[in-house]
Amino acid sequence: MKIAFFLFDGLTFLDFVGFYDVINRLNFFEQTKGTTWETCAMTDQVTDESGLTLKVDRVKPDLADYDLVFIPGGMGTRKLRYDEAFVGWLKQAESVPLKVSVCTGSLLLGAAGFLSGKRATTHPGAYDLLEPYVTEVIQKRIVKDGNVITAGGVATSIDLGIYVVGLLAGEEAAANVKIQIDYPYEMQGAIEI
């Protein structure tokens, strides 16, 4: 499995790192050993909403080369969904088997056309922004509709990572990750359509 972490200026750092910290543990399990990942962006570094700068691994790689594309949210999504070059690059992920977003990253999936005919979720404060892109906004924490998984607000990134570990490596692996990260919460509001 090869994962692209799709980053941009104005992302919410916890959206990214909450999912990243959980999902990189896929290498601990036999079913998903050998998983690799790269941070990808339009430029060689990105700055989050608070001014934290991250250097990325790859600048504009061909997204079709990945098995999973992950898109965080953040205030930057509001403008980027109208940026033709950015959305055009994201559209390269059309054939990617699993497209995953948290928070307003779903707006970017929608702008690329990946939510057409689907049900999805986003940060509760942005349900109205998601409506034009989907058949229905589902007010739940995690929504899986086919090969697209969307998740709610910022802290949901950890739940989302655990959910995807369970999907790819099994429920026992997901339970093991929860122990590793001392995560005592039970997932609520995850639905599969």
mmCIF file of C-alpha atoms in Angstrom:
data_model
loop_
_atom_site.group_PDB
_atom_site.id
_atom_site.type_symbol
_atom_site.label_atom_id
_atom_site.label_comp_id
_atom_site.label_asym_id
_atom_site.label_seq_id
_atom_site.Cartn_x
_atom_site.Cartn_y
_atom_site.Cartn_z
ATOM 1 C CA MET A 1 0.000 0.000 0.000
ATOM 2 C CA LYS A 2 1.286 3.444 -0.973
ATOM 3 C CA ILE A 3 -0.292 6.508 0.674
ATOM 4 C CA ALA A 4 -0.230 10.149 -0.453
ATOM 5 C CA PHE A 5 -0.776 12.756 2.243
ATOM 6 C CA PHE A 6 -2.096 15.647 0.154
ATOM 7 C CA LEU A 7 -1.025 18.910 1.867
ATOM 8 C CA PHE A 8 -1.568 22.612 1.148
ATOM 9 C CA ASP A 9 -1.168 26.061 2.667
ATOM 10 C CA GLY A 10 -3.836 26.783 5.247
ATOM 11 C CA LEU A 11 -4.341 23.186 6.360
ATOM 12 C CA THR A 12 -5.244 22.369 9.954
ATOM 13 C CA PHE A 13 -2.190 20.549 11.287
ATOM 14 C CA LEU A 14 -4.114 18.233 13.645
ATOM 15 C CA ASP A 15 -6.261 17.086 10.699
ATOM 16 C CA PHE A 16 -3.076 15.771 9.099
ATOM 17 C CA VAL A 17 -1.033 14.591 12.062
ATOM 18 C CA GLY A 18 -3.932 12.890 13.895
ATOM 19 C CA PHE A 19 -4.521 10.627 10.903
ATOM 20 C CA TYR A 20 -0.809 10.295 10.076
ATOM 21 C CA ASP A 21 0.214 9.190 13.569
ATOM 22 C CA VAL A 22 -2.362 6.405 13.530
ATOM 23 C CA ILE A 23 -2.092 5.251 9.916
ATOM 24 C CA ASN A 24 1.715 4.963 9.868
ATOM 25 C CA ARG A 25 1.278 2.089 12.341
ATOM 26 C CA LEU A 26 0.010 -0.090 9.465
ATOM 27 C CA ASN A 27 3.586 -1.370 9.199
ATOM 28 C CA PHE A 28 3.213 -3.068 12.593
ATOM 29 C CA PHE A 29 0.775 -5.616 11.166
ATOM 30 C CA GLU A 30 1.460 -8.524 8.844
ATOM 31 C CA GLN A 31 -1.508 -7.712 6.543
ATOM 32 C CA THR A 32 -0.214 -4.188 5.827
ATOM 33 C CA LYS A 33 3.542 -4.497 6.388
ATOM 34 C CA GLY A 34 5.462 -2.593 3.727
ATOM 35 C CA THR A 35 3.033 0.339 3.602
ATOM 36 C CA THR A 36 4.780 3.502 2.426
ATOM 37 C CA TRP A 37 3.704 7.125 2.398
ATOM 38 C CA GLU A 38 4.751 10.500 1.111
ATOM 39 C CA THR A 39 3.683 14.029 1.885
ATOM 40 C CA CYS A 40 2.730 15.731 -1.381
ATOM 41 C CA ALA A 41 1.974 19.347 -2.266
ATOM 42 C CA MET A 42 2.091 21.897 -5.084
ATOM 43 C CA THR A 43 5.214 23.428 -3.493
ATOM 44 C CA ASP A 44 8.166 22.037 -1.528
ATOM 45 C CA GLN A 45 6.750 23.282 1.761
ATOM 46 C CA VAL A 46 3.376 24.217 3.202
ATOM 47 C CA THR A 47 2.311 26.387 6.119
ATOM 48 C CA ASP A 48 -0.643 25.520 8.321
ATOM 49 C CA GLU A 49 -3.271 27.972 9.617
ATOM 50 C CA SER A 50 -1.113 28.861 12.623
ATOM 51 C CA GLY A 51 2.165 29.409 10.783
ATOM 52 C CA LEU A 52 3.806 25.989 11.269
ATOM 53 C CA THR A 53 5.826 25.137 8.154
ATOM 54 C CA LEU A 54 6.300 21.601 6.860
ATOM 55 C CA LYS A 55 8.714 20.428 4.187
ATOM 56 C CA VAL A 56 7.051 17.921 1.844
ATOM 57 C CA ASP A 57 8.465 14.777 0.261
ATOM 58 C CA ARG A 58 7.133 15.230 -3.277
ATOM 59 C CA VAL A 59 6.047 18.223 -5.338
ATOM 60 C CA LYS A 60 3.103 17.457 -7.645
ATOM 61 C CA PRO A 61 3.679 13.707 -8.110
ATOM 62 C CA ASP A 62 1.278 11.740 -10.277
ATOM 63 C CA LEU A 63 -1.453 10.883 -7.774
ATOM 64 C CA ALA A 64 -2.556 7.886 -9.841
ATOM 65 C CA ASP A 65 0.536 6.099 -8.472
ATOM 66 C CA TYR A 66 -0.986 5.797 -4.987
ATOM 67 C CA ASP A 67 -3.394 3.351 -3.358
ATOM 68 C CA LEU A 68 -4.804 5.838 -0.844
ATOM 69 C CA VAL A 69 -4.975 9.620 -0.979
ATOM 70 C CA PHE A 70 -5.614 11.491 2.263
ATOM 71 C CA ILE A 71 -6.753 15.122 2.341
ATOM 72 C CA PRO A 72 -6.904 17.132 5.567
ATOM 73 C CA GLY A 73 -9.074 20.198 6.047
ATOM 74 C CA GLY A 74 -8.405 23.752 7.090
ATOM 75 C CA MET A 75 -9.330 27.269 6.096
ATOM 76 C CA GLY A 76 -7.187 26.897 2.971
ATOM 77 C CA THR A 77 -9.790 24.576 1.463
ATOM 78 C CA ARG A 78 -12.253 27.447 1.007
ATOM 79 C CA LYS A 79 -10.131 29.074 -1.725
ATOM 80 C CA LEU A 80 -8.428 25.965 -3.065
ATOM 81 C CA ARG A 81 -11.696 24.366 -4.167
ATOM 82 C CA TYR A 82 -11.818 27.096 -6.844
ATOM 83 C CA ASP A 83 -8.118 26.862 -7.809
ATOM 84 C CA GLU A 84 -8.094 25.156 -11.225
ATOM 85 C CA ALA A 85 -4.445 24.074 -11.081
ATOM 86 C CA PHE A 86 -4.849 22.580 -7.611
ATOM 87 C CA VAL A 87 -8.130 20.802 -8.385
ATOM 88 C CA GLY A 88 -6.706 19.616 -11.710
ATOM 89 C CA TRP A 89 -3.806 17.995 -9.898
ATOM 90 C CA LEU A 90 -6.166 16.369 -7.376
ATOM 91 C CA LYS A 91 -8.241 14.926 -10.245
ATOM 92 C CA GLN A 92 -5.239 12.699 -11.051
ATOM 93 C CA ALA A 93 -6.418 10.613 -8.070
ATOM 94 C CA GLU A 94 -9.533 9.469 -9.936
ATOM 95 C CA SER A 95 -8.275 5.869 -10.234
ATOM 96 C CA VAL A 96 -6.898 5.722 -6.670
ATOM 97 C CA PRO A 97 -8.675 2.852 -4.862
ATOM 98 C CA LEU A 98 -9.310 4.754 -1.619
ATOM 99 C CA LYS A 99 -9.890 8.495 -1.210
ATOM 100 C CA VAL A 100 -10.025 9.742 2.377
ATOM 101 C CA SER A 101 -10.625 13.182 3.876
ATOM 102 C CA VAL A 102 -11.171 14.729 7.257
ATOM 103 C CA CYS A 103 -12.892 17.996 8.078
ATOM 104 C CA THR A 104 -13.171 20.353 5.099
ATOM 105 C CA GLY A 105 -10.833 18.196 3.026
ATOM 106 C CA SER A 106 -14.147 16.848 1.724
ATOM 107 C CA LEU A 107 -14.683 20.177 -0.069
ATOM 108 C CA LEU A 108 -11.604 19.421 -2.150
ATOM 109 C CA LEU A 109 -12.829 15.892 -2.899
ATOM 110 C CA GLY A 110 -16.100 17.498 -3.973
ATOM 111 C CA ALA A 111 -14.404 20.104 -6.157
ATOM 112 C CA ALA A 112 -12.536 17.289 -7.937
ATOM 113 C CA GLY A 113 -15.842 15.521 -8.620
ATOM 114 C CA PHE A 114 -15.156 12.538 -6.351
ATOM 115 C CA LEU A 115 -18.308 13.089 -4.265
ATOM 116 C CA SER A 116 -20.751 13.260 -7.165
ATOM 117 C CA GLY A 117 -23.655 10.912 -6.428
ATOM 118 C CA LYS A 118 -22.260 10.138 -2.965
ATOM 119 C CA ARG A 119 -23.108 10.837 0.640
ATOM 120 C CA ALA A 120 -20.410 12.459 2.756
ATOM 121 C CA THR A 121 -19.620 14.460 5.868
ATOM 122 C CA THR A 122 -17.330 17.285 6.948
ATOM 123 C CA HIS A 123 -16.799 19.617 9.895
ATOM 124 C CA PRO A 124 -20.247 20.414 11.370
ATOM 125 C CA GLY A 125 -19.626 24.109 10.725
ATOM 126 C CA ALA A 126 -19.207 23.453 6.988
ATOM 127 C CA TYR A 127 -22.164 21.193 6.148
ATOM 128 C CA ASP A 128 -23.623 23.962 3.991
ATOM 129 C CA LEU A 129 -20.374 24.276 2.001
ATOM 130 C CA LEU A 130 -20.409 20.537 1.266
ATOM 131 C CA GLU A 131 -24.036 20.391 0.066
ATOM 132 C CA PRO A 132 -23.389 21.416 -3.582
ATOM 133 C CA TYR A 133 -20.958 18.516 -4.063
ATOM 134 C CA VAL A 134 -22.954 15.576 -2.698
ATOM 135 C CA THR A 135 -26.249 13.712 -2.936
ATOM 136 C CA GLU A 136 -26.651 14.127 0.812
ATOM 137 C CA VAL A 137 -24.649 15.521 3.717
ATOM 138 C CA ILE A 138 -24.661 12.931 6.498
ATOM 139 C CA GLN A 139 -24.225 14.463 9.939
ATOM 140 C CA LYS A 140 -22.026 11.685 11.322
ATOM 141 C CA ARG A 141 -18.348 11.498 12.279
ATOM 142 C CA ILE A 142 -17.287 9.044 9.546
ATOM 143 C CA VAL A 143 -19.075 8.195 6.299
ATOM 144 C CA LYS A 144 -17.845 5.527 3.869
ATOM 145 C CA ASP A 145 -19.598 5.593 0.509
ATOM 146 C CA GLY A 146 -17.925 3.186 -1.871
ATOM 147 C CA ASN A 147 -14.235 4.006 -2.184
ATOM 148 C CA VAL A 148 -14.563 7.421 -0.521
ATOM 149 C CA ILE A 149 -14.329 7.959 3.234
ATOM 150 C CA THR A 150 -15.063 11.394 4.692
ATOM 151 C CA ALA A 151 -14.843 12.405 8.332
ATOM 152 C CA GLY A 152 -16.018 15.253 10.544
ATOM 153 C CA GLY A 153 -14.088 17.938 12.392
ATOM 154 C CA VAL A 154 -10.483 18.108 13.482
ATOM 155 C CA ALA A 155 -10.321 15.586 16.355
ATOM 156 C CA THR A 156 -12.114 13.049 14.151
ATOM 157 C CA SER A 157 -8.771 12.543 12.369
ATOM 158 C CA ILE A 158 -7.720 10.092 15.097
ATOM 159 C CA ASP A 159 -10.999 8.132 14.860
ATOM 160 C CA LEU A 160 -10.628 8.136 11.081
ATOM 161 C CA GLY A 161 -7.114 6.698 11.292
ATOM 162 C CA ILE A 162 -8.309 3.920 13.599
ATOM 163 C CA TYR A 163 -11.253 3.236 11.284
ATOM 164 C CA VAL A 164 -8.969 2.936 8.230
ATOM 165 C CA VAL A 165 -6.524 0.695 10.117
ATOM 166 C CA GLY A 166 -9.479 -1.557 10.936
ATOM 167 C CA LEU A 167 -10.567 -1.535 7.305
ATOM 168 C CA LEU A 168 -7.109 -2.396 5.949
ATOM 169 C CA ALA A 169 -5.525 -4.507 8.703
ATOM 170 C CA GLY A 170 -8.534 -5.767 10.675
ATOM 171 C CA GLU A 171 -10.331 -4.918 13.890
ATOM 172 C CA GLU A 172 -7.696 -6.586 16.072
ATOM 173 C CA ALA A 173 -5.063 -4.272 14.565
ATOM 174 C CA ALA A 174 -7.304 -1.244 15.184
ATOM 175 C CA ALA A 175 -7.762 -2.299 18.827
ATOM 176 C CA ASN A 176 -3.997 -2.724 19.140
ATOM 177 C CA VAL A 177 -3.392 0.802 17.809
ATOM 178 C CA LYS A 178 -5.859 2.212 20.346
ATOM 179 C CA ILE A 179 -3.785 0.592 23.108
ATOM 180 C CA GLN A 180 -0.520 1.914 21.608
ATOM 181 C CA ILE A 181 -1.769 5.503 21.546
ATOM 182 C CA ASP A 182 -3.659 5.222 24.859
ATOM 183 C CA TYR A 183 -6.953 6.016 23.147
ATOM 184 C CA PRO A 184 -9.787 5.015 25.509
ATOM 185 C CA TYR A 185 -12.723 6.196 23.387
ATOM 186 C CA GLU A 186 -15.182 4.071 21.465
ATOM 187 C CA MET A 187 -15.858 5.217 17.927
ATOM 188 C CA GLN A 188 -19.296 6.696 17.424
ATOM 189 C CA GLY A 189 -21.118 7.810 14.316
ATOM 190 C CA ALA A 190 -19.362 5.744 11.631
ATOM 191 C CA ILE A 191 -21.602 4.512 8.816
ATOM 192 C CA GLU A 192 -21.013 2.622 5.597
ATOM 193 C CA ILE A 193 -23.326 3.173 2.661
#
